[in-house]
Amino acid sequence: MKIFADTADIQQIKKFLDMGAIDGVTTNPTLLAKQAVDPAEQVEKIVKLVPGPVSVEVISTDYEGIVGEGKRIAELGDNAVVKAPMTQNGLRAVKALSHEGIKTNVTLVFSPSQSLLAAKAGATYVSPFIGRLDDIGQDGMSVVRQSLEIFRNNSLGTQLLVASIRHPLHVIESAKLGAHAATVPPDVIDKMFNHPLTETGLKRFLDDWELLGKKLGSSIAPYRN
Ligand code: G3P
């Protein structure tokens, strides 16, 4: 499963790229608004920085507007993916854009029937928002499970990109179900690295090493410069 960073924060994106933790990035108007900088410049920087797919969301809601914005977004780079809302105008635009070979991501998906329609429109990615479903007492992961089953049983080439992730278990469950990608907020990626036994284990190794140095009467670091 590919992991995308769900952020428009360039420092965070750089950090995770350097660790090999992410394969791409997803942005949206809310994430760009948090950066409080010119969104077009920020998006351009992210598309240049990231070797993998970068989703950039349209603001228009009418068909012509979505197609027009989508074409300009696609010109940002081969890795730019046009994010369009799960509406009738959005899917009509996705169909037109995908016919021109432009990559698309249908966002704000909350049900398997929406996933099916978005895939039939030719979307490259479909993004179910599982955390927001969990927030209202529904089972977000069930939309992932059912959408994947629909895609597989109907030979639909669309990739399922799990979004609105709240914690590492969402990522692990998505990977176990065979989702193609998950877009994960930076704080959740950080949590995926952590385990208390890793921290205490490292501390113990270093403490024991220091103890040995004391026994030998000098600090030992044979492999350091
Ligand atoms: O890409 C945005 C999507 O992941 C939404 O997340 O946390 O706003 O529900 P959230």
mmCIF file of C-alpha atoms and ligand atoms in Angstrom:
data_model
loop_
_atom_site.group_PDB
_atom_site.id
_atom_site.type_symbol
_atom_site.label_atom_id
_atom_site.label_comp_id
_atom_site.label_asym_id
_atom_site.label_seq_id
_atom_site.Cartn_x
_atom_site.Cartn_y
_atom_site.Cartn_z
ATOM 1 C CA MET A 1 0.000 0.000 0.000
ATOM 2 C CA LYS A 2 1.267 3.457 -0.905
ATOM 3 C CA ILE A 3 1.381 6.073 1.845
ATOM 4 C CA PHE A 4 0.680 9.690 0.996
ATOM 5 C CA ALA A 5 1.157 12.601 3.404
ATOM 6 C CA ASP A 6 -2.127 14.429 3.972
ATOM 7 C CA THR A 7 -0.608 17.889 4.373
ATOM 8 C CA ALA A 8 0.500 21.066 2.594
ATOM 9 C CA ASP A 9 3.360 21.605 5.072
ATOM 10 C CA ILE A 10 6.608 21.497 3.064
ATOM 11 C CA GLN A 11 8.867 20.856 6.095
ATOM 12 C CA GLN A 12 6.798 17.804 7.041
ATOM 13 C CA ILE A 13 6.745 16.565 3.448
ATOM 14 C CA LYS A 14 10.561 16.909 3.211
ATOM 15 C CA LYS A 15 11.001 15.112 6.521
ATOM 16 C CA PHE A 16 8.966 12.080 5.431
ATOM 17 C CA LEU A 17 10.453 11.994 1.918
ATOM 18 C CA ASP A 18 13.951 11.846 3.438
ATOM 19 C CA MET A 19 12.903 8.817 5.511
ATOM 20 C CA GLY A 20 11.344 7.065 2.520
ATOM 21 C CA ALA A 21 8.052 6.981 4.429
ATOM 22 C CA ILE A 22 5.809 8.527 1.777
ATOM 23 C CA ASP A 23 5.047 7.943 -1.899
ATOM 24 C CA GLY A 24 3.020 11.086 -2.554
ATOM 25 C CA VAL A 25 0.983 13.929 -1.061
ATOM 26 C CA THR A 26 -2.648 15.012 -0.904
ATOM 27 C CA THR A 27 -3.718 18.592 -0.307
ATOM 28 C CA ASN A 28 -7.101 20.250 0.046
ATOM 29 C CA PRO A 29 -8.340 23.825 0.636
ATOM 30 C CA THR A 30 -8.378 23.359 4.431
ATOM 31 C CA LEU A 31 -4.788 22.051 4.529
ATOM 32 C CA LEU A 32 -3.572 24.903 2.275
ATOM 33 C CA ALA A 33 -5.443 27.474 4.379
ATOM 34 C CA LYS A 34 -3.533 26.235 7.465
ATOM 35 C CA GLN A 35 -0.224 27.241 5.795
ATOM 36 C CA ALA A 36 -1.411 30.873 5.392
ATOM 37 C CA VAL A 37 0.803 31.420 2.322
ATOM 38 C CA ASP A 38 -0.048 31.878 -1.358
ATOM 39 C CA PRO A 39 -1.727 28.522 -2.154
ATOM 40 C CA ALA A 40 -0.734 28.472 -5.842
ATOM 41 C CA GLU A 41 2.945 28.988 -4.972
ATOM 42 C CA GLN A 42 2.757 26.382 -2.210
ATOM 43 C CA VAL A 43 1.153 23.813 -4.520
ATOM 44 C CA GLU A 44 3.765 24.478 -7.211
ATOM 45 C CA LYS A 45 6.573 23.903 -4.674
ATOM 46 C CA ILE A 46 5.001 20.645 -3.460
ATOM 47 C CA VAL A 47 4.487 19.290 -6.995
ATOM 48 C CA LYS A 48 8.159 20.045 -7.804
ATOM 49 C CA LEU A 49 9.457 18.575 -4.544
ATOM 50 C CA VAL A 50 7.546 15.279 -4.530
ATOM 51 C CA PRO A 51 8.456 12.589 -7.078
ATOM 52 C CA GLY A 52 5.104 10.798 -6.657
ATOM 53 C CA PRO A 53 1.469 11.834 -7.082
ATOM 54 C CA VAL A 54 0.301 15.146 -5.566
ATOM 55 C CA SER A 55 -3.461 15.725 -5.354
ATOM 56 C CA VAL A 56 -4.569 19.329 -5.790
ATOM 57 C CA GLU A 57 -8.235 20.170 -5.258
ATOM 58 C CA VAL A 58 -10.384 22.340 -7.516
ATOM 59 C CA ILE A 59 -12.440 25.148 -5.987
ATOM 60 C CA SER A 60 -15.087 25.321 -8.731
ATOM 61 C CA THR A 61 -18.291 23.351 -8.388
ATOM 62 C CA ASP A 62 -19.658 23.832 -11.925
ATOM 63 C CA TYR A 63 -18.638 21.468 -14.739
ATOM 64 C CA GLU A 64 -16.791 24.017 -16.919
ATOM 65 C CA GLY A 65 -15.022 25.463 -13.885
ATOM 66 C CA ILE A 66 -13.829 22.050 -12.625
ATOM 67 C CA VAL A 67 -12.576 21.046 -16.095
ATOM 68 C CA GLY A 68 -10.798 24.396 -16.572
ATOM 69 C CA GLU A 69 -9.122 24.269 -13.145
ATOM 70 C CA GLY A 70 -8.331 20.599 -13.655
ATOM 71 C CA LYS A 71 -6.474 21.276 -16.892
ATOM 72 C CA ARG A 72 -4.405 24.039 -15.262
ATOM 73 C CA ILE A 73 -3.616 21.787 -12.282
ATOM 74 C CA ALA A 74 -2.533 19.006 -14.676
ATOM 75 C CA GLU A 75 -0.088 21.434 -16.317
ATOM 76 C CA LEU A 76 1.791 21.778 -13.008
ATOM 77 C CA GLY A 77 3.518 18.449 -13.623
ATOM 78 C CA ASP A 78 3.106 14.833 -14.680
ATOM 79 C CA ASN A 79 2.614 13.920 -11.016
ATOM 80 C CA ALA A 80 -0.256 16.391 -10.459
ATOM 81 C CA VAL A 81 -3.606 14.738 -9.704
ATOM 82 C CA VAL A 82 -6.835 16.736 -10.008
ATOM 83 C CA LYS A 83 -9.013 16.361 -6.928
ATOM 84 C CA ALA A 84 -12.711 16.879 -7.681
ATOM 85 C CA PRO A 85 -15.740 16.568 -5.397
ATOM 86 C CA MET A 86 -18.135 13.603 -5.450
ATOM 87 C CA THR A 87 -20.947 15.507 -7.173
ATOM 88 C CA GLN A 88 -22.672 15.043 -10.523
ATOM 89 C CA ASN A 89 -20.676 17.964 -11.983
ATOM 90 C CA GLY A 90 -17.530 16.562 -10.375
ATOM 91 C CA LEU A 91 -17.936 13.128 -11.961
ATOM 92 C CA ARG A 92 -18.833 14.609 -15.351
ATOM 93 C CA ALA A 93 -15.607 16.622 -15.163
ATOM 94 C CA VAL A 94 -13.623 13.556 -14.011
ATOM 95 C CA LYS A 95 -14.879 11.645 -17.046
ATOM 96 C CA ALA A 96 -13.833 14.471 -19.395
ATOM 97 C CA LEU A 97 -10.437 14.948 -17.714
ATOM 98 C CA SER A 98 -9.644 11.230 -17.636
ATOM 99 C CA HIS A 99 -10.466 11.018 -21.375
ATOM 100 C CA GLU A 100 -7.656 13.530 -21.868
ATOM 101 C CA GLY A 101 -5.277 11.349 -19.854
ATOM 102 C CA ILE A 102 -5.391 13.601 -16.773
ATOM 103 C CA LYS A 103 -5.140 11.841 -13.410
ATOM 104 C CA THR A 104 -8.062 12.446 -11.024
ATOM 105 C CA ASN A 105 -8.985 11.852 -7.400
ATOM 106 C CA VAL A 106 -12.654 11.928 -6.362
ATOM 107 C CA THR A 107 -12.890 13.333 -2.848
ATOM 108 C CA LEU A 108 -15.591 13.483 -0.166
ATOM 109 C CA VAL A 109 -16.670 9.874 -0.743
ATOM 110 C CA PHE A 110 -18.721 8.372 2.087
ATOM 111 C CA SER A 111 -20.426 5.279 0.616
ATOM 112 C CA PRO A 112 -19.715 2.252 -1.614
ATOM 113 C CA SER A 113 -22.246 3.507 -4.184
ATOM 114 C CA GLN A 114 -20.293 6.754 -4.505
ATOM 115 C CA SER A 115 -17.070 4.737 -4.943
ATOM 116 C CA LEU A 116 -18.683 2.704 -7.738
ATOM 117 C CA LEU A 117 -19.917 5.789 -9.615
ATOM 118 C CA ALA A 118 -16.556 7.561 -9.253
ATOM 119 C CA ALA A 119 -14.738 4.487 -10.592
ATOM 120 C CA LYS A 120 -17.155 4.219 -13.528
ATOM 121 C CA ALA A 121 -16.429 7.877 -14.357
ATOM 122 C CA GLY A 122 -12.783 6.842 -14.802
ATOM 123 C CA ALA A 123 -11.281 8.272 -11.605
ATOM 124 C CA THR A 124 -7.643 7.337 -10.999
ATOM 125 C CA TYR A 125 -8.257 7.457 -7.228
ATOM 126 C CA VAL A 126 -11.374 7.413 -5.062
ATOM 127 C CA SER A 127 -11.034 8.818 -1.536
ATOM 128 C CA PRO A 128 -13.422 7.534 1.142
ATOM 129 C CA PHE A 129 -13.266 9.732 4.283
ATOM 130 C CA ILE A 130 -13.304 7.067 6.965
ATOM 131 C CA GLY A 131 -12.535 9.198 10.048
ATOM 132 C CA ARG A 132 -15.462 11.523 9.382
ATOM 133 C CA LEU A 133 -17.764 8.478 9.160
ATOM 134 C CA ASP A 134 -16.374 7.109 12.442
ATOM 135 C CA ASP A 135 -16.921 10.585 13.947
ATOM 136 C CA ILE A 136 -20.694 10.284 13.360
ATOM 137 C CA GLY A 137 -20.878 6.718 14.688
ATOM 138 C CA GLN A 138 -20.700 4.926 11.322
ATOM 139 C CA ASP A 139 -18.134 2.317 10.248
ATOM 140 C CA GLY A 140 -15.698 4.088 7.911
ATOM 141 C CA MET A 141 -13.623 0.958 7.292
ATOM 142 C CA SER A 142 -16.717 -0.831 5.971
ATOM 143 C CA VAL A 143 -16.769 1.618 3.030
ATOM 144 C CA VAL A 144 -13.146 0.688 2.297
ATOM 145 C CA ARG A 145 -13.914 -3.045 2.474
ATOM 146 C CA GLN A 146 -17.017 -2.823 0.268
ATOM 147 C CA SER A 147 -15.442 -0.454 -2.270
ATOM 148 C CA LEU A 148 -12.416 -2.731 -2.686
ATOM 149 C CA GLU A 149 -14.709 -5.731 -3.204
ATOM 150 C CA ILE A 150 -16.676 -3.798 -5.850
ATOM 151 C CA PHE A 151 -13.513 -2.720 -7.677
ATOM 152 C CA ARG A 152 -12.068 -6.250 -7.656
ATOM 153 C CA ASN A 153 -15.250 -8.081 -8.670
ATOM 154 C CA ASN A 154 -15.970 -5.648 -11.487
ATOM 155 C CA SER A 155 -12.402 -5.282 -12.788
ATOM 156 C CA LEU A 156 -12.421 -1.534 -12.194
ATOM 157 C CA GLY A 157 -8.929 -0.069 -12.452
ATOM 158 C CA THR A 158 -9.537 2.759 -9.976
ATOM 159 C CA GLN A 159 -7.289 2.872 -6.905
ATOM 160 C CA LEU A 160 -8.797 3.196 -3.450
ATOM 161 C CA LEU A 161 -7.088 5.994 -1.497
ATOM 162 C CA VAL A 162 -8.202 5.860 2.127
ATOM 163 C CA ALA A 163 -8.557 9.391 3.543
ATOM 164 C CA SER A 164 -9.545 11.122 6.775
ATOM 165 C CA ILE A 165 -7.245 8.829 8.740
ATOM 166 C CA ARG A 166 -7.258 9.425 12.504
ATOM 167 C CA HIS A 167 -4.764 6.898 13.920
ATOM 168 C CA PRO A 168 -2.229 4.180 12.945
ATOM 169 C CA LEU A 169 -4.848 1.409 13.197
ATOM 170 C CA HIS A 170 -6.749 3.015 10.312
ATOM 171 C CA VAL A 171 -3.568 2.681 8.231
ATOM 172 C CA ILE A 172 -2.912 -0.923 9.245
ATOM 173 C CA GLU A 173 -6.523 -2.012 8.649
ATOM 174 C CA SER A 174 -6.458 -0.336 5.223
ATOM 175 C CA ALA A 175 -3.228 -2.115 4.306
ATOM 176 C CA LYS A 176 -4.600 -5.458 5.515
ATOM 177 C CA LEU A 177 -7.692 -5.020 3.351
ATOM 178 C CA GLY A 178 -5.479 -4.334 0.330
ATOM 179 C CA ALA A 179 -6.266 -0.636 -0.181
ATOM 180 C CA HIS A 180 -4.046 0.829 -2.887
ATOM 181 C CA ALA A 181 -3.080 3.893 -0.839
ATOM 182 C CA ALA A 182 -3.807 5.774 2.376
ATOM 183 C CA THR A 183 -3.281 9.472 2.898
ATOM 184 C CA VAL A 184 -2.062 10.029 6.424
ATOM 185 C CA PRO A 185 -1.710 13.246 8.482
ATOM 186 C CA PRO A 186 1.868 13.973 9.712
ATOM 187 C CA ASP A 187 1.011 13.389 13.394
ATOM 188 C CA VAL A 188 -0.291 9.912 12.563
ATOM 189 C CA ILE A 189 2.818 9.073 10.479
ATOM 190 C CA ASP A 190 4.921 10.139 13.499
ATOM 191 C CA LYS A 191 2.876 7.799 15.714
ATOM 192 C CA MET A 192 3.513 4.932 13.275
ATOM 193 C CA PHE A 193 7.254 5.227 13.981
ATOM 194 C CA ASN A 194 6.892 5.098 17.733
ATOM 195 C CA HIS A 195 6.806 2.222 20.181
ATOM 196 C CA PRO A 196 7.691 2.573 23.894
ATOM 197 C CA LEU A 197 9.753 -0.650 23.781
ATOM 198 C CA THR A 198 11.907 0.813 20.994
ATOM 199 C CA GLU A 199 12.669 3.859 23.173
ATOM 200 C CA THR A 200 13.370 1.897 26.358
ATOM 201 C CA GLY A 201 15.361 -0.696 24.375
ATOM 202 C CA LEU A 202 17.630 1.957 22.857
ATOM 203 C CA LYS A 203 18.120 3.627 26.249
ATOM 204 C CA ARG A 204 19.176 0.309 27.767
ATOM 205 C CA PHE A 205 21.698 -0.405 24.977
ATOM 206 C CA LEU A 206 23.279 3.038 25.429
ATOM 207 C CA ASP A 207 23.295 2.801 29.248
ATOM 208 C CA ASP A 208 25.010 -0.609 29.118
ATOM 209 C CA TRP A 209 27.590 0.755 26.671
ATOM 210 C CA GLU A 210 28.341 3.688 28.971
ATOM 211 C CA LEU A 211 28.720 1.268 31.890
ATOM 212 C CA LEU A 212 31.268 -0.735 29.912
ATOM 213 C CA GLY A 213 33.208 2.479 29.226
ATOM 214 C CA LYS A 214 33.267 3.228 32.945
ATOM 215 C CA LYS A 215 34.523 -0.303 33.723
ATOM 216 C CA LEU A 216 37.303 0.076 31.138
ATOM 217 C CA GLY A 217 38.113 3.561 32.389
ATOM 218 C CA SER A 218 37.478 5.326 29.078
ATOM 219 C CA SER A 219 34.557 6.039 26.795
ATOM 220 C CA ILE A 220 34.403 3.620 23.914
ATOM 221 C CA ALA A 221 33.275 4.536 20.403
ATOM 222 C CA PRO A 222 35.352 2.370 18.042
ATOM 223 C CA TYR A 223 33.359 3.116 14.899
ATOM 224 C CA ARG A 224 32.971 6.877 15.336
ATOM 225 C CA ASN A 225 35.091 9.383 13.435
HETATM 226 O O1 G3P B 1 -7.474 14.833 2.458
HETATM 227 C C1 G3P B 1 -8.324 15.266 3.487
HETATM 228 C C2 G3P B 1 -9.009 14.180 4.204
HETATM 229 O O2 G3P B 1 -8.083 13.229 4.557
HETATM 230 C C3 G3P B 1 -9.852 14.725 5.317
HETATM 231 O O3 G3P B 1 -9.356 14.498 6.588
HETATM 232 O O4 G3P B 1 -9.144 14.872 8.993
HETATM 233 O O5 G3P B 1 -10.285 16.600 7.579
HETATM 234 O O6 G3P B 1 -11.404 14.423 8.037
HETATM 235 P P1 G3P B 1 -10.108 15.121 7.866
#
